[in-house]
Amino acid sequence: NSSNKDGTTNVSCTSTTGAGKTVTTTAIMKVDTTPPTCDSSGGSNSWTNKSVTLKGTCSDSTSKCQSATVEKPYSSNINSTKESPGTVYDNAGNSTICPVQTVKIDMSEPNCGSVTNAATIVNNVPTWRKIKQTITQTCSDLGESGCNSIVGTYDNHTVVTMTLRDGAGNINTCKINAYVDTTPPTCKSSGGSD
């Protein structure tokens, strides 16, 4: 008797010797033609500035998994919706590629871009302005999580600091020459007499 169904089956073989003696041999046959299943975890549609590890959890009810889990670490900038933690195998040699996950990592700080309405400095001498100034600091982000420009209005400042933040939480500070003085000078008179 034989069987090709998944599972454990007792197989017997009967033969007759030349002397007319019947001999029966019994063996255990283990069959697993079904690939294991895999459940993927660890991915996210949200940006992060930290390392990520995808994990695939194997399940196989017949021959069991060679390893309970597979893992794939990520520690650099990536923006992908097609990352799999790997391939799982059962003890019969069947395999399954774990489902894909989304991995979005941005470890790069945003860059200080161009500035609108900064003070002009010639030969290390700034050009002072006497009215409030609205200054715009633009932003660029190599890690793809994105960042927004910063706008501020200033008076009575020399150098201002603007803080940029990207979508993954990385920050960078930009120093901008403002040189704004909206306060009139004071004057103290002397030399006269009552």
Short mmCIF file of C-alpha atoms in Angstrom, two decimals:
data_model
loop_
_atom_site.label_atom_id
_atom_site.label_comp_id
_atom_site.label_asym_id
_atom_site.label_seq_id
_atom_site.Cartn_x
_atom_site.Cartn_y
_atom_site.Cartn_z
CA ASN A 1 0.00 0.00 0.00
CA SER A 2 1.14 3.58 -0.66
CA SER A 3 -0.19 7.09 -0.33
CA ASN A 4 0.82 10.46 -1.72
CA LYS A 5 -1.30 12.45 0.71
CA ASP A 6 0.40 14.87 3.09
CA GLY A 7 1.06 13.40 6.48
CA THR A 8 2.46 10.20 7.96
CA THR A 9 1.40 6.89 6.40
CA ASN A 10 2.27 3.28 7.21
CA VAL A 11 3.42 1.53 4.05
CA SER A 12 3.58 -2.26 3.83
CA CYS A 13 5.17 -4.49 1.24
CA THR A 14 4.52 -8.23 1.01
CA SER A 15 6.75 -10.60 -0.92
CA THR A 16 7.07 -14.37 -1.29
CA THR A 17 10.39 -16.13 -1.13
CA GLY A 18 11.42 -18.97 -3.39
CA ALA A 19 10.61 -21.38 -0.59
CA GLY A 20 7.06 -20.10 -0.56
CA LYS A 21 7.44 -18.07 2.61
CA THR A 22 5.55 -14.78 2.78
CA VAL A 23 7.43 -11.79 4.20
CA THR A 24 5.75 -8.47 5.02
CA THR A 25 7.79 -5.32 5.64
CA THR A 26 6.22 -2.18 7.11
CA ALA A 27 7.68 1.31 6.90
CA ILE A 28 6.56 4.82 7.78
CA MET A 29 6.33 7.26 4.87
CA LYS A 30 6.21 10.99 5.60
CA VAL A 31 4.88 13.23 2.82
CA ASP A 32 4.64 17.04 2.78
CA THR A 33 3.97 18.69 -0.56
CA THR A 34 2.44 21.86 0.88
CA PRO A 35 4.64 24.97 1.25
CA PRO A 36 4.74 26.65 4.66
CA THR A 37 2.96 29.93 5.28
CA CYS A 38 4.63 33.14 6.41
CA ASP A 39 3.29 36.13 8.30
CA SER A 40 5.35 39.31 7.81
CA SER A 41 5.63 42.12 10.38
CA GLY A 42 7.80 45.11 11.29
CA GLY A 43 7.06 47.41 8.36
CA SER A 44 5.16 50.70 8.49
CA ASN A 45 3.73 53.35 6.18
CA SER A 46 5.10 56.03 8.53
CA TRP A 47 8.57 57.55 8.29
CA THR A 48 11.18 56.84 10.94
CA ASN A 49 14.79 57.92 11.54
CA LYS A 50 15.68 54.67 13.31
CA SER A 51 16.67 51.19 12.15
CA VAL A 52 13.93 48.74 11.19
CA THR A 53 13.89 44.94 11.23
CA LEU A 54 11.33 42.99 9.21
CA LYS A 55 10.28 39.64 10.63
CA GLY A 56 8.71 36.66 8.90
CA THR A 57 7.00 34.04 11.09
CA CYS A 58 6.79 30.55 9.60
CA SER A 59 3.93 28.09 10.05
CA ASP A 60 3.72 24.51 8.77
CA SER A 61 1.41 21.87 10.24
CA THR A 62 2.92 18.83 8.53
CA SER A 63 6.71 18.62 8.45
CA LYS A 64 7.13 21.81 10.54
CA CYS A 65 9.38 24.79 9.80
CA GLN A 66 13.15 24.56 9.61
CA SER A 67 13.27 27.88 11.49
CA ALA A 68 10.46 29.64 13.29
CA THR A 69 11.37 33.08 11.94
CA VAL A 70 13.48 34.94 9.40
CA GLU A 71 14.61 38.55 9.80
CA LYS A 72 15.98 41.29 7.56
CA PRO A 73 17.45 44.47 9.12
CA TYR A 74 17.51 47.95 7.54
CA SER A 75 19.75 50.75 8.82
CA SER A 76 20.00 53.28 5.97
CA ASN A 77 17.72 55.53 3.94
CA ILE A 78 15.02 53.63 2.05
CA ASN A 79 11.53 54.30 0.73
CA SER A 80 10.08 51.02 -0.51
CA THR A 81 6.77 49.17 -0.49
CA LYS A 82 8.24 45.87 -1.69
CA GLU A 83 10.51 44.61 1.10
CA SER A 84 10.26 40.98 2.21
CA PRO A 85 11.88 39.64 5.40
CA GLY A 86 13.02 36.58 3.44
CA THR A 87 12.07 32.99 2.61
CA VAL A 88 10.87 30.30 5.04
CA TYR A 89 11.36 26.54 4.56
CA ASP A 90 9.73 23.46 5.98
CA ASN A 91 11.55 20.23 6.77
CA ALA A 92 10.47 18.69 3.47
CA GLY A 93 12.21 21.42 1.50
CA ASN A 94 9.12 23.38 0.49
CA SER A 95 9.56 27.16 0.62
CA THR A 96 7.55 30.38 0.67
CA ILE A 97 8.66 33.98 0.15
CA CYS A 98 7.26 36.08 2.99
CA PRO A 99 4.81 38.85 2.00
CA VAL A 100 6.24 42.30 1.31
CA GLN A 101 6.15 45.17 3.77
CA THR A 102 6.66 48.93 3.53
CA VAL A 103 9.92 50.33 4.91
CA LYS A 104 10.43 54.12 5.08
CA ILE A 105 13.66 55.24 6.76
CA ASP A 106 15.17 58.73 6.59
CA MET A 107 18.30 59.19 8.68
CA SER A 108 19.50 62.33 6.88
CA GLU A 109 18.99 65.73 8.49
CA PRO A 110 17.25 68.31 6.29
CA ASN A 111 19.46 70.77 4.47
CA CYS A 112 19.37 74.55 4.83
CA GLY A 113 18.43 75.85 1.39
CA SER A 114 18.16 79.36 0.03
CA VAL A 115 17.12 82.30 2.20
CA THR A 116 14.75 85.09 1.24
CA ASN A 117 15.32 88.58 2.68
CA ALA A 118 18.52 87.94 4.63
CA ALA A 119 20.75 90.92 5.35
CA THR A 120 23.49 91.81 2.91
CA ILE A 121 27.04 91.72 4.23
CA VAL A 122 29.86 93.37 2.29
CA ASN A 123 33.46 93.17 3.54
CA ASN A 124 32.17 91.81 6.85
CA VAL A 125 29.95 94.88 7.30
CA PRO A 126 26.21 94.15 7.50
CA THR A 127 23.50 96.32 6.04
CA TRP A 128 21.12 97.12 8.89
CA ARG A 129 17.38 97.39 8.30
CA LYS A 130 15.15 99.64 10.42
CA ILE A 131 11.78 97.89 9.91
CA LYS A 132 10.62 94.39 10.76
CA GLN A 133 11.76 91.78 8.26
CA THR A 134 10.03 88.57 7.18
CA ILE A 135 12.68 85.95 6.41
CA THR A 136 12.09 82.63 4.67
CA GLN A 137 14.46 79.67 5.03
CA THR A 138 13.85 76.97 2.41
CA CYS A 139 14.52 73.29 3.05
CA SER A 140 15.59 70.21 1.09
CA ASP A 141 15.67 66.61 2.28
CA LEU A 142 17.81 63.86 0.74
CA GLY A 143 16.07 61.16 2.77
CA GLU A 144 12.74 61.72 0.97
CA SER A 145 10.55 62.18 4.05
CA GLY A 146 10.14 65.84 3.09
CA CYS A 147 10.40 69.14 4.94
CA ASN A 148 8.79 72.55 4.82
CA SER A 149 10.23 76.05 4.57
CA ILE A 150 10.29 78.18 7.72
CA VAL A 151 9.01 81.77 7.76
CA GLY A 152 9.66 84.22 10.60
CA THR A 153 9.29 87.95 11.23
CA TYR A 154 12.06 89.62 13.22
CA ASP A 155 12.96 92.93 14.80
CA ASN A 156 15.99 93.87 16.88
CA HIS A 157 18.04 90.86 15.82
CA THR A 158 21.46 90.37 14.34
CA VAL A 159 21.67 86.63 13.59
CA VAL A 160 18.57 84.42 13.90
CA THR A 161 18.35 80.64 14.14
CA MET A 162 15.67 78.69 12.30
CA THR A 163 15.10 75.00 13.02
CA LEU A 164 14.15 72.68 10.17
CA ARG A 165 12.42 69.35 10.81
CA ASP A 166 11.74 66.64 8.23
CA GLY A 167 8.96 64.06 8.13
CA ALA A 168 11.06 61.46 9.97
CA GLY A 169 11.90 63.76 12.90
CA ASN A 170 15.44 64.74 11.88
CA ILE A 171 16.30 68.37 12.65
CA ASN A 172 18.85 70.92 11.53
CA THR A 173 19.44 74.53 12.58
CA CYS A 174 20.16 77.30 10.09
CA LYS A 175 21.80 80.59 11.12
CA ILE A 176 20.65 83.59 9.10
CA ASN A 177 21.92 87.17 9.04
CA ALA A 178 18.93 89.36 9.93
CA TYR A 179 20.44 92.65 11.19
CA VAL A 180 17.19 94.39 12.03
CA ASP A 181 17.01 97.31 14.45
CA THR A 182 13.57 98.88 14.85
CA THR A 183 14.41 100.81 18.03
CA PRO A 184 15.25 104.52 17.57
CA PRO A 185 18.46 105.70 19.22
CA THR A 186 18.30 107.70 22.42
CA CYS A 187 19.94 111.07 22.84
CA LYS A 188 21.23 112.77 25.98
CA SER A 189 21.88 116.47 25.61
CA SER A 190 24.50 118.46 27.51
CA GLY A 191 26.34 121.79 27.41
CA GLY A 192 23.44 124.13 28.04
CA SER A 193 22.66 126.18 31.14
CA ASP A 194 19.56 127.07 33.16
#
